[in-house]
PDB file of C-alpha atoms in Angstrom:
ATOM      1  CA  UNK C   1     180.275 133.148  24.988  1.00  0.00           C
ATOM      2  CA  UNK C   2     177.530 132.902  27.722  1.00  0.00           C
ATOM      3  CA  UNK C   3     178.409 132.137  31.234  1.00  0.00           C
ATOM      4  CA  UNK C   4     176.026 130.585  33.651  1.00  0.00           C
ATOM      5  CA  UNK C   5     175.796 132.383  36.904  1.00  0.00           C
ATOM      6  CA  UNK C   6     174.377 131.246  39.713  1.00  0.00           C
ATOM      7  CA  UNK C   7     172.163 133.758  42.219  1.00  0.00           C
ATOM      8  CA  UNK C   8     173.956 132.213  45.437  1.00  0.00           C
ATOM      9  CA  UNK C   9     177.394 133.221  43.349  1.00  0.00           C
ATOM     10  CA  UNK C  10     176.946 136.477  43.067  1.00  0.00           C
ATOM     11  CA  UNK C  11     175.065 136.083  46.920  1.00  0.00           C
ATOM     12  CA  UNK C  12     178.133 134.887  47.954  1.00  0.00           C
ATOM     13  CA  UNK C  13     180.363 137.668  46.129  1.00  0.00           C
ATOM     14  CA  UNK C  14     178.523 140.675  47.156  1.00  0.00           C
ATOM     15  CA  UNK C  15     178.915 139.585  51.002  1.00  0.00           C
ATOM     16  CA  UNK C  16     182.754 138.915  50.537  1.00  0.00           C
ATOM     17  CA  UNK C  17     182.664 142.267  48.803  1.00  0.00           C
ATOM     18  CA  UNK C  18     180.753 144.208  51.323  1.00  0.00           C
ATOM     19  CA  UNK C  19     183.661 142.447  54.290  1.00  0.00           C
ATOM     20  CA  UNK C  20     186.422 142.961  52.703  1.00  0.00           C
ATOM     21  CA  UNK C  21     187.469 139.488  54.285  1.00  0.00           C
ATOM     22  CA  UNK C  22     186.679 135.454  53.193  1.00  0.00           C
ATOM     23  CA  UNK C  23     186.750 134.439  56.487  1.00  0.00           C
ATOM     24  CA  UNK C  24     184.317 137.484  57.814  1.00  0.00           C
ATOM     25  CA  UNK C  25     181.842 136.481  54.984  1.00  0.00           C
ATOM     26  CA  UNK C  26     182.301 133.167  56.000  1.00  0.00           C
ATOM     27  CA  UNK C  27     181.165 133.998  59.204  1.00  0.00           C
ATOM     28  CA  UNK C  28     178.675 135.783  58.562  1.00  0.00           C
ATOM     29  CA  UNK C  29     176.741 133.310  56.205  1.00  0.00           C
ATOM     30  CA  UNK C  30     177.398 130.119  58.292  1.00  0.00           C
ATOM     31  CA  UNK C  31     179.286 128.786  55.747  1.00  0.00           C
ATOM     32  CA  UNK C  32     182.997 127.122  55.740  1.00  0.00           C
ATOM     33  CA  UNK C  33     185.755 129.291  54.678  1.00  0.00           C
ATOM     34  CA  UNK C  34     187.093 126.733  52.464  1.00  0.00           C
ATOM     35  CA  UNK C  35     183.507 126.825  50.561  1.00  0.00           C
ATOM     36  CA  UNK C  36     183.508 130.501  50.397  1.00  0.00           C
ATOM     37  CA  UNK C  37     186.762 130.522  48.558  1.00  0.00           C
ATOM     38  CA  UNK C  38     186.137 127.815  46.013  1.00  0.00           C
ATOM     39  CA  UNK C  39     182.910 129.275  45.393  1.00  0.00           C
ATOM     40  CA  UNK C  40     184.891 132.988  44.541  1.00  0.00           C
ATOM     41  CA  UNK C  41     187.349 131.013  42.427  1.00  0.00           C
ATOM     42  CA  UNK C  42     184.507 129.451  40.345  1.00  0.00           C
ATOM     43  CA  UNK C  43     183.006 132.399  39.888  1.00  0.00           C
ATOM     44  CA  UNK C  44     186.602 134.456  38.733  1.00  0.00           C
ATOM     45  CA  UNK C  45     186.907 131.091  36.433  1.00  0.00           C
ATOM     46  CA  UNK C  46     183.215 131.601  34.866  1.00  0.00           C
ATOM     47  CA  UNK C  47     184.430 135.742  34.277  1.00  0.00           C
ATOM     48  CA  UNK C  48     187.647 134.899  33.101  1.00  0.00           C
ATOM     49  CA  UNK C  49     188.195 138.028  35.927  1.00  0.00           C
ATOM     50  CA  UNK C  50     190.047 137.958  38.267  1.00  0.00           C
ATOM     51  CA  UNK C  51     187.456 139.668  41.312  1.00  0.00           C
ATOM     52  CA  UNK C  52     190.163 140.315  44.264  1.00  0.00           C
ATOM     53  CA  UNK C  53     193.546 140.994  44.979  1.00  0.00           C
ATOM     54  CA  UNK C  54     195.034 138.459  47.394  1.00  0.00           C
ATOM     55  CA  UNK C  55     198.215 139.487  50.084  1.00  0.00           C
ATOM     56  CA  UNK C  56     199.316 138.622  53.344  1.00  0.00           C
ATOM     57  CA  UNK C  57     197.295 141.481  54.523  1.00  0.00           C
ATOM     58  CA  UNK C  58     193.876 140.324  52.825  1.00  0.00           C
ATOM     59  CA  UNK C  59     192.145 140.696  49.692  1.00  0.00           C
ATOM     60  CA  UNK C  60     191.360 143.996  48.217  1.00  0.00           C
ATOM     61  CA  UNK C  61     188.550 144.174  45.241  1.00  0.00           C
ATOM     62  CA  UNK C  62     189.859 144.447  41.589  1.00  0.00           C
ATOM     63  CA  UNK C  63     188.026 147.032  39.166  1.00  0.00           C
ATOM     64  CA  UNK C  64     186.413 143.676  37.709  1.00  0.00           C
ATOM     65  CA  UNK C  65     185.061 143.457  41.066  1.00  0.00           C
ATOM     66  CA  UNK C  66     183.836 146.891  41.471  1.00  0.00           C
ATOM     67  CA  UNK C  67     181.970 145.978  38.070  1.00  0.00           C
ATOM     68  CA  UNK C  68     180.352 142.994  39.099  1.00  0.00           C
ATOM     69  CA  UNK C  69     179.676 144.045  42.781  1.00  0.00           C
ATOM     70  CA  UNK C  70     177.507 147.090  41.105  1.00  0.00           C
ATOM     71  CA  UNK C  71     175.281 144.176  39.079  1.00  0.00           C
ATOM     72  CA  UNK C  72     175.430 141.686  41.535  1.00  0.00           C
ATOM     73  CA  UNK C  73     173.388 144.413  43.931  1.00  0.00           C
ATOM     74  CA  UNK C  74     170.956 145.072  41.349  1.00  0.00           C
ATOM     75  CA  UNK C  75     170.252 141.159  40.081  1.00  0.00           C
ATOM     76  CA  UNK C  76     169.859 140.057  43.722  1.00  0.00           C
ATOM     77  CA  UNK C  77     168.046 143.062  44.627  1.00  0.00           C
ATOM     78  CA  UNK C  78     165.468 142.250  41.235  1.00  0.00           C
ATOM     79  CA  UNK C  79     165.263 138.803  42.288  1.00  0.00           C
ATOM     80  CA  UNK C  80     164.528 139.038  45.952  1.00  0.00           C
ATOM     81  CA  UNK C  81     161.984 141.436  45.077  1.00  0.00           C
ATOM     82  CA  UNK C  82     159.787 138.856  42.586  1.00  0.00           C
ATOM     83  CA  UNK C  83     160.771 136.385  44.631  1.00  0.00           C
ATOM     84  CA  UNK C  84     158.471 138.529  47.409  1.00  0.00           C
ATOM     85  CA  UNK C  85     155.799 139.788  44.677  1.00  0.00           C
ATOM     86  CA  UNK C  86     155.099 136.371  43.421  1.00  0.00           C
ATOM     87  CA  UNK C  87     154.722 135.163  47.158  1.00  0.00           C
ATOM     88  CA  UNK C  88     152.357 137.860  47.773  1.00  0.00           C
ATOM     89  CA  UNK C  89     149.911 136.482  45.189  1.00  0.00           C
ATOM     90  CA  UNK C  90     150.289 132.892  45.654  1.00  0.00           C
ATOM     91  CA  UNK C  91     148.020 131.149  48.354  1.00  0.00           C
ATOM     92  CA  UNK C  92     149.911 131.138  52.032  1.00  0.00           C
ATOM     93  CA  UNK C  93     147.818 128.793  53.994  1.00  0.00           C
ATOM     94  CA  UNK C  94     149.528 130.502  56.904  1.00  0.00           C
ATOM     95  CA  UNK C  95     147.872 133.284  58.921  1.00  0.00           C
ATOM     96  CA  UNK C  96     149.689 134.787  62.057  1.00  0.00           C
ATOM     97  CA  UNK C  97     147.844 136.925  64.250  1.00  0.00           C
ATOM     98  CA  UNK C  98     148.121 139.077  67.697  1.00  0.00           C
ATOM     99  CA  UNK C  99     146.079 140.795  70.087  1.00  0.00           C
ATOM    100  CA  UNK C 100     145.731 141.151  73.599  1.00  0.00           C
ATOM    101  CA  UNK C 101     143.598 138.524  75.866  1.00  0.00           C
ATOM    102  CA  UNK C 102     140.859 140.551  76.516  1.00  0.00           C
ATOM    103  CA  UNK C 103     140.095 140.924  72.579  1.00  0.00           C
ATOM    104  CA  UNK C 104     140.659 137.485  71.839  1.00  0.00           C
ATOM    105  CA  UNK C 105     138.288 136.505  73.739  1.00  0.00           C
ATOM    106  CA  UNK C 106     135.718 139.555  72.362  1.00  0.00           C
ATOM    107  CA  UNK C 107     135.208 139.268  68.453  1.00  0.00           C
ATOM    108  CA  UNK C 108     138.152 137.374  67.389  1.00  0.00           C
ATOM    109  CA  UNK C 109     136.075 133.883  67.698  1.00  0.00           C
ATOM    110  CA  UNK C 110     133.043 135.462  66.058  1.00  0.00           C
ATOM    111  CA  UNK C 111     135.882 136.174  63.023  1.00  0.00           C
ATOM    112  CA  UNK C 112     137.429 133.211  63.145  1.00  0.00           C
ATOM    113  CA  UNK C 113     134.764 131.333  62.950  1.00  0.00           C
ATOM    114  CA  UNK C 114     133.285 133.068  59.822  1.00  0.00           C
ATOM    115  CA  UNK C 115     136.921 132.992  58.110  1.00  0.00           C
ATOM    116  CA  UNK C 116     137.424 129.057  58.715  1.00  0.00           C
ATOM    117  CA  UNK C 117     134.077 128.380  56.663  1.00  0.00           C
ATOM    118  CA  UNK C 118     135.615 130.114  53.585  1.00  0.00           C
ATOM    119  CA  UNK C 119     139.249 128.943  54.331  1.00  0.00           C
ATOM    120  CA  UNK C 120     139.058 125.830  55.475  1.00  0.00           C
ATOM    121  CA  UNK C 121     142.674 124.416  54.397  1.00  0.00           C
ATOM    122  CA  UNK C 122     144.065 127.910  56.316  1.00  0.00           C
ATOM    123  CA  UNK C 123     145.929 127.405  59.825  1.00  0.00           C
ATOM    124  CA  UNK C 124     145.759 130.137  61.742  1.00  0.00           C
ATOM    125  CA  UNK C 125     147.790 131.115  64.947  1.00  0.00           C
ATOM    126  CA  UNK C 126     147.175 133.516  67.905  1.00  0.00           C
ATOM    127  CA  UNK C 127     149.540 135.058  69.599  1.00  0.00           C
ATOM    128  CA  UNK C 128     148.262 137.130  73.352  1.00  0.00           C
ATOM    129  CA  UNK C 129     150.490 139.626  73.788  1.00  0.00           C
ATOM    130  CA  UNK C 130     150.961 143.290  75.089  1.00  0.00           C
ATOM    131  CA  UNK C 131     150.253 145.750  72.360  1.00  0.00           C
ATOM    132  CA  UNK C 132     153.466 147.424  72.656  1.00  0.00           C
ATOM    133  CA  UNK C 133     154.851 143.587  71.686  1.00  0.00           C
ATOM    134  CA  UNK C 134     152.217 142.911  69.545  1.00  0.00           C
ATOM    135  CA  UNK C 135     152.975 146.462  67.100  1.00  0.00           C
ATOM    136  CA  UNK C 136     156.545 145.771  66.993  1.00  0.00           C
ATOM    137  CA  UNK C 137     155.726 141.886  66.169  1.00  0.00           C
ATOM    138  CA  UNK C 138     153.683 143.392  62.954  1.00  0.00           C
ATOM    139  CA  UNK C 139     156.881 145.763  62.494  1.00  0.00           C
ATOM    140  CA  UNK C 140     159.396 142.614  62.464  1.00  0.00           C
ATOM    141  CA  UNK C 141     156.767 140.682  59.950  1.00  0.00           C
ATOM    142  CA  UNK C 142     156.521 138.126  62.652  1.00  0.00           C
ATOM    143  CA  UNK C 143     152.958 138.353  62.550  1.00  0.00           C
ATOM    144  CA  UNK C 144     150.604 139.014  59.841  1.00  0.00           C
ATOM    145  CA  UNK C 145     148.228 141.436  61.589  1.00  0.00           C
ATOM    146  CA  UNK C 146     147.414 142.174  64.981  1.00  0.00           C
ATOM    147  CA  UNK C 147     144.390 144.219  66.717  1.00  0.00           C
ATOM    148  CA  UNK C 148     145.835 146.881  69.252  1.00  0.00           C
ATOM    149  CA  UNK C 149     144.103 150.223  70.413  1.00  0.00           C
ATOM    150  CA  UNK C 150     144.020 152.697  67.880  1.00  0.00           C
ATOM    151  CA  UNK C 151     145.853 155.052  70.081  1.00  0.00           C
ATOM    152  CA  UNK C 152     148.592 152.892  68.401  1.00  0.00           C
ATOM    153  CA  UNK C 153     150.716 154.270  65.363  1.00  0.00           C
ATOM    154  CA  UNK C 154     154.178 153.743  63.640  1.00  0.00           C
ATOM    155  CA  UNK C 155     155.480 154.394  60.391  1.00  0.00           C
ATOM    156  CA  UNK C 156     155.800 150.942  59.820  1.00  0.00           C
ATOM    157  CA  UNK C 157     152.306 150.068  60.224  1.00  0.00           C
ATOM    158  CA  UNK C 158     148.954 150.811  58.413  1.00  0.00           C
ATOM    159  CA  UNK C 159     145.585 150.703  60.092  1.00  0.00           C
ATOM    160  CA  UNK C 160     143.126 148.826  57.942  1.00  0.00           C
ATOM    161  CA  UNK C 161     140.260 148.331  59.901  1.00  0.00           C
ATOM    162  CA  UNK C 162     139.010 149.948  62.849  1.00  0.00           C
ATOM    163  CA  UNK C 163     135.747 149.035  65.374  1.00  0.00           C
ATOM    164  CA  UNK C 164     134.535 150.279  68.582  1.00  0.00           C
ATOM    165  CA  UNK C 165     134.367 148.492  71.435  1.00  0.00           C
ATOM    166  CA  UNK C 166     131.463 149.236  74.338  1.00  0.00           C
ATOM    167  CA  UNK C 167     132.528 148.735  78.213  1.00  0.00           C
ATOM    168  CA  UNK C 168     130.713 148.250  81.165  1.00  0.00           C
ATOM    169  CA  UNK C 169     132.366 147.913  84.705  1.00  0.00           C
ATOM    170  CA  UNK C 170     131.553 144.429  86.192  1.00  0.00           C
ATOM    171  CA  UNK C 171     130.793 143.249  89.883  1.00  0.00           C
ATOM    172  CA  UNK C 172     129.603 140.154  91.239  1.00  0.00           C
ATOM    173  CA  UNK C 173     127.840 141.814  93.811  1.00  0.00           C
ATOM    174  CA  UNK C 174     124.945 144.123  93.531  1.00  0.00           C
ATOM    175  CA  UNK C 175     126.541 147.760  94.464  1.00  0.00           C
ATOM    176  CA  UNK C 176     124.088 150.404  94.446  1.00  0.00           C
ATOM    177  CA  UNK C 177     126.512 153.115  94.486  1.00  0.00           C
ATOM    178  CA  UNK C 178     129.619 154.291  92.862  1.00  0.00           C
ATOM    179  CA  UNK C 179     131.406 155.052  96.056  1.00  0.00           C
ATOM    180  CA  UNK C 180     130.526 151.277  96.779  1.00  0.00           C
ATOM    181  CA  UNK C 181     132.602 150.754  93.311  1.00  0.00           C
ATOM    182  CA  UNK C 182     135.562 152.899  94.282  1.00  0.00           C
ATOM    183  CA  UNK C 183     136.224 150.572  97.461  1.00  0.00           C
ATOM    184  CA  UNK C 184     136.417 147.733  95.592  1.00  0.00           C
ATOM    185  CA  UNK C 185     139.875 146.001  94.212  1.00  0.00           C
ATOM    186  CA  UNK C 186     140.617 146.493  89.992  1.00  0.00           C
ATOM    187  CA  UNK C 187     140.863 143.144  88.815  1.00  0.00           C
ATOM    188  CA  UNK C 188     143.317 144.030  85.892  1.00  0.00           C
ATOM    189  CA  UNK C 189     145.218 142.128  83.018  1.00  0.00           C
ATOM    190  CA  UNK C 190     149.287 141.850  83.824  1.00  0.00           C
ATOM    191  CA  UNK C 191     150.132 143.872  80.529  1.00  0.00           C
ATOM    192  CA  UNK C 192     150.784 147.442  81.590  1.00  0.00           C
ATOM    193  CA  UNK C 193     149.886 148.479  78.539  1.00  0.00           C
ATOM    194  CA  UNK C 194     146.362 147.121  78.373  1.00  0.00           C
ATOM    195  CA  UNK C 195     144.023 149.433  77.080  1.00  0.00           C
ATOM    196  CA  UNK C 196     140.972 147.874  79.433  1.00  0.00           C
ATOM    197  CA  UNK C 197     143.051 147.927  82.492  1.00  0.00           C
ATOM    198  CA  UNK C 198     144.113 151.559  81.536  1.00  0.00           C
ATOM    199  CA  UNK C 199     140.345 152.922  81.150  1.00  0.00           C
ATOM    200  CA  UNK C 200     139.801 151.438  84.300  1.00  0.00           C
ATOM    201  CA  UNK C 201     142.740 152.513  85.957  1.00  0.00           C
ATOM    202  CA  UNK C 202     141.583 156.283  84.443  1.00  0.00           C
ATOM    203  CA  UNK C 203     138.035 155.793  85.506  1.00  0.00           C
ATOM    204  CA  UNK C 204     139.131 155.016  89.278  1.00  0.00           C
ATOM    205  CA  UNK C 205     141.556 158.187  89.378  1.00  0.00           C
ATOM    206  CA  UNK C 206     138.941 160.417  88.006  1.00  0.00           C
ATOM    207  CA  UNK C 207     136.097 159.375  89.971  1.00  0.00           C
ATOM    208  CA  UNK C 208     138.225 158.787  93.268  1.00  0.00           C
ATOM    209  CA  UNK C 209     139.247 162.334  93.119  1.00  0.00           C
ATOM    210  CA  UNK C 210     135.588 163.733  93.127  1.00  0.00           C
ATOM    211  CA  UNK C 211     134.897 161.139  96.041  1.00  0.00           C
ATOM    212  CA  UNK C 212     137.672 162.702  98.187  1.00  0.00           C
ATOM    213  CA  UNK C 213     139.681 159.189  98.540  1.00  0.00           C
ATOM    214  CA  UNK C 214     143.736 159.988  98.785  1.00  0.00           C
ATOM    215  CA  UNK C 215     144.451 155.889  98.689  1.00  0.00           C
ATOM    216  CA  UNK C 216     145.986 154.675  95.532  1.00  0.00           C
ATOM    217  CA  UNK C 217     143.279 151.686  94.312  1.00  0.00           C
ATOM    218  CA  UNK C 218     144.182 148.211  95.161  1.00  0.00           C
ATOM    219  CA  UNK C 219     144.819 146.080  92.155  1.00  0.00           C
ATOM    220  CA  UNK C 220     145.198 142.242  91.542  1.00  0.00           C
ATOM    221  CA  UNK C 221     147.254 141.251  88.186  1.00  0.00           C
ATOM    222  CA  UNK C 222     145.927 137.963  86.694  1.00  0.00           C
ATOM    223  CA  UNK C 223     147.031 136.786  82.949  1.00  0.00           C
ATOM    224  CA  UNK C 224     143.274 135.979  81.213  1.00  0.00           C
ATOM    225  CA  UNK C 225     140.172 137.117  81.062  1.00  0.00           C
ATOM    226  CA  UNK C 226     138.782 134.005  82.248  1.00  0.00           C
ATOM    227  CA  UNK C 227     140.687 134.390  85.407  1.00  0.00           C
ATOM    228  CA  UNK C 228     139.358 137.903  85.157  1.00  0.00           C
ATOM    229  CA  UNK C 229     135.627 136.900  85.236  1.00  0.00           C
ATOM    230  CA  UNK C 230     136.967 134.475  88.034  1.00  0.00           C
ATOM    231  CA  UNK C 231     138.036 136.906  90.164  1.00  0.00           C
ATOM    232  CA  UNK C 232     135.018 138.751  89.898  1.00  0.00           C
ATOM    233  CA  UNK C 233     132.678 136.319  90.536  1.00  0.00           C
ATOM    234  CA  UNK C 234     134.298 135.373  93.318  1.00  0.00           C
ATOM    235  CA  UNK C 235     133.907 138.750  94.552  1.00  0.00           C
ATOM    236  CA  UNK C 236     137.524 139.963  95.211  1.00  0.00           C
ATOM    237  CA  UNK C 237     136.963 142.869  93.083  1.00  0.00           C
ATOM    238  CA  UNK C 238     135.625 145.065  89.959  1.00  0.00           C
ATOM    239  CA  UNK C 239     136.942 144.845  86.385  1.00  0.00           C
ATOM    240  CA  UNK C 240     136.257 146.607  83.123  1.00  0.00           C
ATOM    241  CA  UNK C 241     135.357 144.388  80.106  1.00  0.00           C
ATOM    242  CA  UNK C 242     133.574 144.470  76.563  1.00  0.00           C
ATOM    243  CA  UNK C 243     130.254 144.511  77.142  1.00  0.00           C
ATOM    244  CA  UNK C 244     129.918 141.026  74.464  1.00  0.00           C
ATOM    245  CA  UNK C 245     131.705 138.972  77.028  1.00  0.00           C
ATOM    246  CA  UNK C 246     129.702 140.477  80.680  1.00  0.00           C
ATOM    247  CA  UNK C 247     126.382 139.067  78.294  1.00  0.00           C
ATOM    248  CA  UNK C 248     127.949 135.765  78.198  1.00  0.00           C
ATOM    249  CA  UNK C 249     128.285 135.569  81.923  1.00  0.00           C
ATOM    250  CA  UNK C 250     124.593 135.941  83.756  1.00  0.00           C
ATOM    251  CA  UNK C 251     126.079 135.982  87.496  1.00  0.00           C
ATOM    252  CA  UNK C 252     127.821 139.150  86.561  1.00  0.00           C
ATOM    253  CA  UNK C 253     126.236 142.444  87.529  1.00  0.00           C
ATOM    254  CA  UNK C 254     127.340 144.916  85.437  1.00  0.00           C
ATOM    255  CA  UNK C 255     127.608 148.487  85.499  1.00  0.00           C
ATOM    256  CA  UNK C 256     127.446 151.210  82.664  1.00  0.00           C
ATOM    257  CA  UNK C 257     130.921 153.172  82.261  1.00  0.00           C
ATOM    258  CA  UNK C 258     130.188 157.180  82.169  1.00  0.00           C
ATOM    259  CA  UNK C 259     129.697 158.437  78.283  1.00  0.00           C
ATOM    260  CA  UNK C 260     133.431 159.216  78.046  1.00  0.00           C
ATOM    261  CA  UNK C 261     134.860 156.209  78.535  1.00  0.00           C
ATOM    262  CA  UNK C 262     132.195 153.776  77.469  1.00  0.00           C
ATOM    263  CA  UNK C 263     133.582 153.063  74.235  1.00  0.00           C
ATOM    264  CA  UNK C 264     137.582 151.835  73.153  1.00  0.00           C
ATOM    265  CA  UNK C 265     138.419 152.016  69.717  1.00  0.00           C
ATOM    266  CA  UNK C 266     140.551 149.003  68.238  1.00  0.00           C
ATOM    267  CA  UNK C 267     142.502 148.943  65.273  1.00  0.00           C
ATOM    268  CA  UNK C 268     143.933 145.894  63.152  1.00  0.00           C
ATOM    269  CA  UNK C 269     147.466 146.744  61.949  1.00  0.00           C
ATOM    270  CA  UNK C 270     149.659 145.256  59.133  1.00  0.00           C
ATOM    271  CA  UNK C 271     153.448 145.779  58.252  1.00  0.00           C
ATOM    272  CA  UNK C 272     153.346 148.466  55.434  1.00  0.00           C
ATOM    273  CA  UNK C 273     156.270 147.058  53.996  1.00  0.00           C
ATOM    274  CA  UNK C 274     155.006 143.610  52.260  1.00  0.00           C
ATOM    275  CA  UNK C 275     151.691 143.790  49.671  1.00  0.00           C
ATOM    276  CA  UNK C 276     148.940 141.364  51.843  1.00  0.00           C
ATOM    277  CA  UNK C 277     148.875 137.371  51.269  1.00  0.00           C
ATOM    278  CA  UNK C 278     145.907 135.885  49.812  1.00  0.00           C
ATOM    279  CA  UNK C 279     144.934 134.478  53.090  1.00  0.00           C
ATOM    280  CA  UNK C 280     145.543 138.136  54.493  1.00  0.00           C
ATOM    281  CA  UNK C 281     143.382 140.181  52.107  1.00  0.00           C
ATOM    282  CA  UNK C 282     140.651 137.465  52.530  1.00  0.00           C
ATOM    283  CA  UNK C 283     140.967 138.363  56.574  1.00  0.00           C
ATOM    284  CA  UNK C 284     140.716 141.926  56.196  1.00  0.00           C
ATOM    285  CA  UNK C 285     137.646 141.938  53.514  1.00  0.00           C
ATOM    286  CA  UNK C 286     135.812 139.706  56.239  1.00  0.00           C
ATOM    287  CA  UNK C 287     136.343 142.627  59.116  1.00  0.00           C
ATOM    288  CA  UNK C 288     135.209 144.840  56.845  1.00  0.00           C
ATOM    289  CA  UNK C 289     132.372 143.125  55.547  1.00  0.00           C
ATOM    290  CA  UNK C 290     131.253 142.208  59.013  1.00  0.00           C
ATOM    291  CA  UNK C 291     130.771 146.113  59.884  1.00  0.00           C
ATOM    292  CA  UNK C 292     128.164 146.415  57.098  1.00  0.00           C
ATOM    293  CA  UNK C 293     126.392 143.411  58.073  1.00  0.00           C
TER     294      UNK C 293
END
């Protein structure tokens, strides 16, 4: 005679299983002890098993239980994954993505812009962080992708697209020299781990070594690059930017980076662990389509 059992059921068993304890699982799950118990009962009923061994002490699994616990791992295991699989291939609508301020405000409009006229009914979310944040976000599946420096890796992550970025130091007043430079404050981004403020941070160590200057460089923190560009213009410093946004910004004087730090190198991560939405894949194809444009 068939029996009709229910996923939560066995859900429900395996947890009691793995605690040893009702009230534990209970816990656990959110759920009222009471609920737990009725819902083991029903379950025994369905069987015609009986799954534990109550005392005074506890409850100790049965061989019956030992049985089901071993298919109750595997169906809920089988049905979590096509549960995910089918997911994967079904439209999301939902796109959730990181990257620091000063590449938000680089070539993430450009792509955004592009993506919206194909996937119109898609919301998509932004999320500035740090990179160090920003990788473990893509880690924890929080967020769908996010673009960090390529000096970037985990084994939970896959690079899968990568573009180079070209920098220019920027001034709002016309220095002639690059000891004129070196005096100056670094106008820098409040994430430590940057990677603009850190080529500019490297730049000013390297250079103020040649230069003979002992002083550590002065450096204002400020949370955007608009507050960046700020800064700049009003002369209370020098900053280090992609060389896209100093073009949009005509009162800025810019000035070349040497050959060996001109260029960063970003990468867009995912999580390896989950196959790419829909609204993922169709992300990705349009970075890498915009390369060969």
């Amino acid at each position: 005679m068939a029996t009709d059992l229910e996923s939560s059921d066995l859900r429900i068993f395996r947890i009691v299983a793995q605690e040893q304890s009702i009230s534990k699982a209970a816990l656990k799950m959110g759920y009222v002890q009471s609920n737990v118990t009725l819902r083991i009962q029903k379950l025994e009923k369905e069987l015609g098993q009986s799954l534990f061994e109550r005392s005074n002490k506890g409850i100790t699994i049965t061989e019956a239980g030992q049985q089901l616990w071993s298919y109750a791992d595997q169906i809920v295991d089988l049905l979590d994954e096509a549960t995910h699989i089918l997911k994967a291939k079904s439209p999301s609508y939902q796109l959730q993505l990181g990257a620091t301020p000063t590449v938000a405000a680089s070539r993430l409009p450009q792509w955004l812009l592009a993506y919206y006229e194909e996937n119109r009914d898609v919301e998509v979310s932004i999320q500035t962080l740090g990179q160090i944040e920003l990788m473990n976000q893509v880690i924890d599946q929080k967020l769908d992708g996010a673009f960090i420096s390529s000096q970037y890796h985990h084994q939970d992550i896959q690079s899968v697209f990568e573009y180079n970025e070209q920098l220019v130091i920027v001034s709002a007043n016309h220095i002639q020299t690059e000891s004129e430079l070196l005096q100056q404050r670094l106008i820098v981004n409040t994430f430590p781990d940057c990677p603009y403020r850190r080529y500019l941070e490297e730049w000013y160590h390297t250079k103020s070594k040649s230069h003979s200057i002992q002083q550590p460089p002065r450096v204002i923190e400020v949370d955007t690059v608009e507050a960046i560009i700020r800064a700049v213009t009003e002369g209370l410093g020098i900053s280090l930017l992609p060389e896209r946004i100093v073009h949009s910004y005509s009162q800025l004087h810019s000035h070349i980076f040497p050959i060996s730090l001109q260029q960063a190198r970003i990468q867009f991560v995912i999580s390896k662990r989950n196959t790419p939405s829909t609204t993922l894949s169709s992300f990705i194809n349009l970075l890498i389509n915009s390369e060969h444009e």
